[in-house]
Amino acid sequence: MKGRARAPREEPWIPGPRDWAFCCLYAATLCSATAVFIGSVLLDGDGRDGPVPRPEPQLAPAAAAPQAATAPAPRAPSELLPRAVWPKVSETPRPSLASVQLWSQSPPSPSILSSPSSPSNCVAEIPLLAAKLSAGLENVSARRALELAADAWKRLLTGKIQVEYMRKRMCSRMEDWFNTLTKFPWARPRRGRWEVTSVMVWPQAAYLHFGVKRVWSLGEYTQWADLCAALATLGLEVLLWPFEGKKCPNIGHYQNAHIIYTDYNGVHAGKAAGNLPPADKTWLLDTFGTDGTVVEHSFFGRIPPLTDYPLHRFLTLVPGFSARNTFLGVAVAGGKDEAPLPDRQWQCVLWSKVHPWLSEKNGFPAYHSQLLREYSKHCKVIATIDSKDTYKTGDLIRSCCPDVEIRGVLSPQEFHDLLRGSAVYVGVGEPLIAPSCFEALSLGTHVVQPRFPEPRVLRNKPITQNWTSQHPFLEKVPEPFAFTIDPLDVEAIASTFRTLRRAFDSVYARGDAEAVDLRRFYSAGTYPGREDFSIRGFLKRVAGTVSNTRTLEAADWDWERQHHPQQLPARAMA
């Protein structure tokens, strides 16, 4: 446009030496800060799961934790597991398991972690119960043990318990556990300069076989729930490892626990992930027992890495059945020494919530269903059945024995009340060694089980000893408390029930003054052998595992050195 001056053209900016020097200094500063941050993370831990304590100097250090917690295929077993790695004591308190991040930085979905019911009511009772019991204790150490137990129970019940049955069982017996502790001399053991304070519980087999939502078999979870309750009663912080697919603990988690309780599936999961549970501080719950006679088997054979765990570190459900293992059992809340006689009906309760063995089409002998028919002739039978089970147990019972009253699965308290209000708990031969028979005996309910027509060697189990009945320990409980019968002898079955009815009527119908033992049984659940499955007996055995957790020595493999030395770790031959 005429009269307007043209704007001068802008020259492009070219950085000079001073500008380049500033940029280089800024980049160097940023890189240094990043390096410091990464270095601090690596020094504190593996960058995912919180701080990892350093091992004690006198013990061999564990291998570094791998980057992934799972692996698509198992690795070759190592010759030698690392020795126990105990957390190092420092001037500052060791972080509790509750403060250790259990999962990767992405937490599990709420559906995995949430519990159907809040533990708030049970938790609220803990300080009141502890205060009441503590007031009657004069011993300072006993009051301290009670204080530690209260804190451990609170941590446990406010933690992530996915199986609601476990929470309910623990809560319903909490007062019994605390009462038992007041009569149980206990102090947490020490390992040199530090005290045993924390344990990891990882029921991987129960998770995989029975799930965590609709749990159709409660026997395994009964033992795990009792173990958690006992450990908390001993004042130990319990880390109950959650079920989340193939996720398993890594070496950092193991190092933050003084003792580990898992099972065969836990070992195999750890092997696949390259994170075997350290043998020195690991105990394996093993329902049927491992006697060391089954060597060549990929899952439970006495081959590496399973031989890293000596036979006495396997915890069984039955006392004395596998003498090379350690008996754990379950904890039964028996009646008090003096208790009023409860109301009780002449009726029977059927053992187990699923019954595929009632059908010969499923490959089971006919005597199972025949035995249930015989029971039905002598007393009213009540079955608490999972109506959604895949075996269609309800239909099997109706077609076999239409007189059996079928009810749904009951809560622990409802089932407790049903047993306490019934005369007899009857088994048809399966499931093997389920612990509910001891719940029945502790409530003053007789138990009847069949002897096998022929002794059985269990297939696909790491033990070759013959089984002679549904629950071998019941054979040691004398009549009239428990009966082991011939399932093929109809007259013997009838005679057993006549004996049971006479015993029942002597107390409930006639009130015989001479029936002292029976009255004590019906009112307080007192019978020969009760201590083996009592809360006190169970607590004592769990305390034994805590006290006996130590670095393993060659002597721990003495028996196996005579039978399959080539399968043992190098330190077993020292």
CSV table of C-alpha atoms in Angstrom, one decimal, residues 342-524:
chain,number,residue,atom,x,y,z
A,342,PRO,CA,-28.1,-80.0,75.2
A,343,ASP,CA,-31.3,-80.8,73.5
A,344,ARG,CA,-30.7,-83.7,71.2
A,345,GLN,CA,-32.9,-85.6,68.8
A,346,TRP,CA,-32.6,-89.2,67.7
A,347,GLN,CA,-31.5,-88.4,64.1
A,348,CYS,CA,-28.4,-88.8,62.0
A,349,VAL,CA,-26.4,-86.3,59.9
A,350,LEU,CA,-24.8,-87.5,56.7
A,351,TRP,CA,-21.1,-86.8,56.4
A,352,SER,CA,-20.1,-84.6,53.4
A,353,LYS,CA,-21.8,-82.1,51.1
A,354,VAL,CA,-21.2,-83.9,47.8
A,355,HIS,CA,-21.7,-87.6,47.1
A,356,PRO,CA,-20.6,-88.7,43.6
A,357,TRP,CA,-19.8,-92.1,45.2
A,358,LEU,CA,-23.5,-92.9,45.6
A,359,SER,CA,-23.6,-93.8,41.9
A,360,GLU,CA,-21.9,-96.9,40.5
A,361,LYS,CA,-21.8,-95.1,37.1
A,362,ASN,CA,-19.1,-92.8,38.7
A,363,GLY,CA,-16.9,-95.9,39.3
A,364,PHE,CA,-17.6,-96.4,43.0
A,365,PRO,CA,-18.6,-99.6,44.7
A,366,ALA,CA,-22.3,-100.3,45.4
A,367,TYR,CA,-21.9,-100.5,49.1
A,368,HIS,CA,-21.8,-96.7,49.5
A,369,SER,CA,-25.5,-96.3,48.5
A,370,GLN,CA,-26.5,-99.6,50.2
A,371,LEU,CA,-25.0,-98.3,53.4
A,372,LEU,CA,-27.0,-95.1,53.3
A,373,ARG,CA,-30.2,-97.1,52.8
A,374,GLU,CA,-29.3,-99.2,55.9
A,375,TYR,CA,-28.7,-96.0,57.9
A,376,SER,CA,-32.1,-94.7,56.8
A,377,LYS,CA,-33.8,-97.8,58.3
A,378,HIS,CA,-32.6,-97.0,61.8
A,379,CYS,CA,-32.7,-93.2,62.1
A,380,LYS,CA,-33.9,-90.2,60.3
A,381,VAL,CA,-31.0,-89.0,58.1
A,382,ILE,CA,-30.4,-85.3,57.3
A,383,ALA,CA,-28.1,-84.3,54.4
A,384,THR,CA,-26.7,-80.8,54.0
A,385,ILE,CA,-26.0,-80.7,50.3
A,386,ASP,CA,-24.6,-78.2,47.8
A,387,SER,CA,-27.5,-78.0,45.4
A,388,LYS,CA,-25.3,-76.5,42.7
A,389,ASP,CA,-22.6,-79.2,42.7
A,390,THR,CA,-21.7,-80.8,39.4
A,391,TYR,CA,-22.4,-84.3,40.7
A,392,LYS,CA,-26.1,-83.6,41.2
A,393,THR,CA,-25.9,-85.1,44.7
A,394,GLY,CA,-29.5,-84.2,45.5
A,395,ASP,CA,-30.8,-86.3,42.6
A,396,LEU,CA,-28.5,-89.2,43.6
A,397,ILE,CA,-29.7,-89.2,47.2
A,398,ARG,CA,-33.4,-89.0,46.1
A,399,SER,CA,-33.1,-91.9,43.7
A,400,CYS,CA,-31.1,-93.9,46.3
A,401,CYS,CA,-32.8,-93.0,49.6
A,402,PRO,CA,-36.0,-90.9,49.2
A,403,ASP,CA,-36.5,-90.8,53.0
A,404,VAL,CA,-33.3,-88.7,53.5
A,405,GLU,CA,-34.1,-85.1,54.4
A,406,ILE,CA,-32.1,-82.8,52.1
A,407,ARG,CA,-31.1,-79.4,53.3
A,408,GLY,CA,-28.8,-76.8,51.8
A,409,VAL,CA,-25.3,-76.0,52.8
A,410,LEU,CA,-25.4,-74.5,56.3
A,411,SER,CA,-23.2,-71.8,57.9
A,412,PRO,CA,-20.6,-73.0,60.3
A,413,GLN,CA,-22.8,-72.0,63.3
A,414,GLU,CA,-25.9,-73.7,61.8
A,415,PHE,CA,-24.0,-76.9,61.1
A,416,HIS,CA,-22.5,-76.8,64.6
A,417,ASP,CA,-26.1,-76.5,66.0
A,418,LEU,CA,-27.3,-79.4,63.8
A,419,LEU,CA,-24.5,-81.7,64.9
A,420,ARG,CA,-25.0,-80.7,68.6
A,421,GLY,CA,-28.7,-81.4,68.2
A,422,SER,CA,-28.3,-84.9,66.6
A,423,ALA,CA,-27.3,-88.3,67.9
A,424,VAL,CA,-25.1,-89.8,65.1
A,425,TYR,CA,-22.9,-88.6,62.3
A,426,VAL,CA,-22.8,-91.2,59.6
A,427,GLY,CA,-20.2,-91.8,56.8
A,428,VAL,CA,-20.6,-94.0,53.7
A,429,GLY,CA,-16.9,-94.5,53.0
A,430,GLU,CA,-16.0,-91.2,51.3
A,431,PRO,CA,-14.6,-88.6,51.6
A,432,LEU,CA,-11.5,-89.9,53.2
A,433,ILE,CA,-10.2,-88.4,56.5
A,434,ALA,CA,-12.5,-85.3,56.3
A,435,PRO,CA,-12.1,-83.6,59.7
A,436,SER,CA,-15.8,-82.9,60.4
A,437,CYS,CA,-16.1,-86.2,62.3
A,438,PHE,CA,-14.0,-84.6,65.1
A,439,GLU,CA,-16.3,-81.7,65.2
A,440,ALA,CA,-19.1,-84.1,65.7
A,441,LEU,CA,-17.4,-86.0,68.5
A,442,SER,CA,-16.4,-82.8,70.2
A,443,LEU,CA,-20.1,-81.9,70.3
A,444,GLY,CA,-21.1,-85.2,71.8
A,445,THR,CA,-22.4,-86.8,68.6
A,446,HIS,CA,-21.5,-90.4,67.9
A,447,VAL,CA,-19.7,-91.2,64.6
A,448,VAL,CA,-20.3,-94.3,62.5
A,449,GLN,CA,-17.9,-95.1,59.6
A,450,PRO,CA,-17.4,-98.1,57.4
A,451,ARG,CA,-14.4,-100.4,57.3
A,452,PHE,CA,-13.3,-101.0,53.7
A,453,PRO,CA,-14.2,-104.5,52.4
A,454,GLU,CA,-10.5,-104.7,51.3
A,455,PRO,CA,-7.6,-102.5,52.4
A,456,ARG,CA,-6.9,-99.8,49.9
A,457,VAL,CA,-3.8,-98.2,48.6
A,458,LEU,CA,-4.7,-94.7,47.6
A,459,ARG,CA,-4.0,-94.0,43.9
A,460,ASN,CA,-2.2,-90.9,43.0
A,461,LYS,CA,-1.0,-90.2,46.5
A,462,PRO,CA,2.6,-90.0,47.8
A,463,ILE,CA,2.0,-92.8,50.3
A,464,THR,CA,1.8,-96.6,49.9
A,465,GLN,CA,0.4,-97.5,53.3
A,466,ASN,CA,-2.9,-99.4,53.3
A,467,TRP,CA,-6.1,-97.6,54.3
A,468,THR,CA,-8.6,-99.7,56.2
A,469,SER,CA,-11.5,-97.3,56.8
A,470,GLN,CA,-12.9,-93.9,55.9
A,471,HIS,CA,-10.9,-92.3,58.7
A,472,PRO,CA,-8.1,-94.5,60.3
A,473,PHE,CA,-8.0,-92.4,63.5
A,474,LEU,CA,-11.6,-93.2,64.2
A,475,GLU,CA,-10.7,-96.9,64.6
A,476,LYS,CA,-8.7,-95.8,67.7
A,477,VAL,CA,-11.7,-94.1,69.3
A,478,PRO,CA,-13.5,-96.8,71.3
A,479,GLU,CA,-17.2,-97.7,71.3
A,480,PRO,CA,-19.8,-96.3,72.1
A,481,PHE,CA,-18.3,-93.0,71.0
A,482,ALA,CA,-17.3,-94.1,67.5
A,483,PHE,CA,-18.1,-97.3,65.6
A,484,THR,CA,-16.2,-98.8,62.6
A,485,ILE,CA,-18.6,-101.2,60.9
A,486,ASP,CA,-18.6,-103.8,58.1
A,487,PRO,CA,-20.6,-102.1,55.3
A,488,LEU,CA,-21.6,-105.5,53.9
A,489,ASP,CA,-22.9,-107.0,57.2
A,490,VAL,CA,-26.5,-105.8,57.5
A,491,GLU,CA,-27.0,-107.5,60.9
A,492,ALA,CA,-23.8,-105.8,62.3
A,493,ILE,CA,-25.1,-102.4,61.2
A,494,ALA,CA,-28.5,-103.1,62.9
A,495,SER,CA,-26.7,-104.2,66.0
A,496,THR,CA,-24.6,-101.0,66.0
A,497,PHE,CA,-27.7,-98.8,65.9
A,498,ARG,CA,-29.4,-100.8,68.7
A,499,THR,CA,-26.3,-100.2,70.8
A,500,LEU,CA,-26.4,-96.5,69.9
A,501,ARG,CA,-30.1,-96.2,70.7
A,502,ARG,CA,-29.6,-97.8,74.1
A,503,ALA,CA,-26.7,-95.4,74.9
A,504,PHE,CA,-28.8,-92.4,73.8
A,505,ASP,CA,-31.9,-93.4,75.7
A,506,SER,CA,-29.9,-94.1,78.9
A,507,VAL,CA,-29.2,-90.4,79.2
A,508,TYR,CA,-32.0,-88.7,77.2
A,509,ALA,CA,-34.9,-90.9,78.0
A,510,ARG,CA,-34.1,-92.5,81.4
A,511,GLY,CA,-31.5,-90.2,82.9
A,512,ASP,CA,-29.5,-93.1,84.3
A,513,ALA,CA,-27.2,-91.9,87.1
A,514,GLU,CA,-24.6,-94.6,86.2
A,515,ALA,CA,-24.2,-93.4,82.6
A,516,VAL,CA,-21.5,-90.9,83.8
A,517,ASP,CA,-19.2,-91.2,80.8
A,518,LEU,CA,-22.0,-90.9,78.3
A,519,ARG,CA,-23.5,-87.9,80.0
A,520,ARG,CA,-20.1,-86.2,80.0
A,521,PHE,CA,-19.7,-87.1,76.3
A,522,TYR,CA,-23.2,-85.7,75.4
A,523,SER,CA,-22.7,-82.5,77.4
A,524,ALA,CA,-19.0,-81.7,77.0
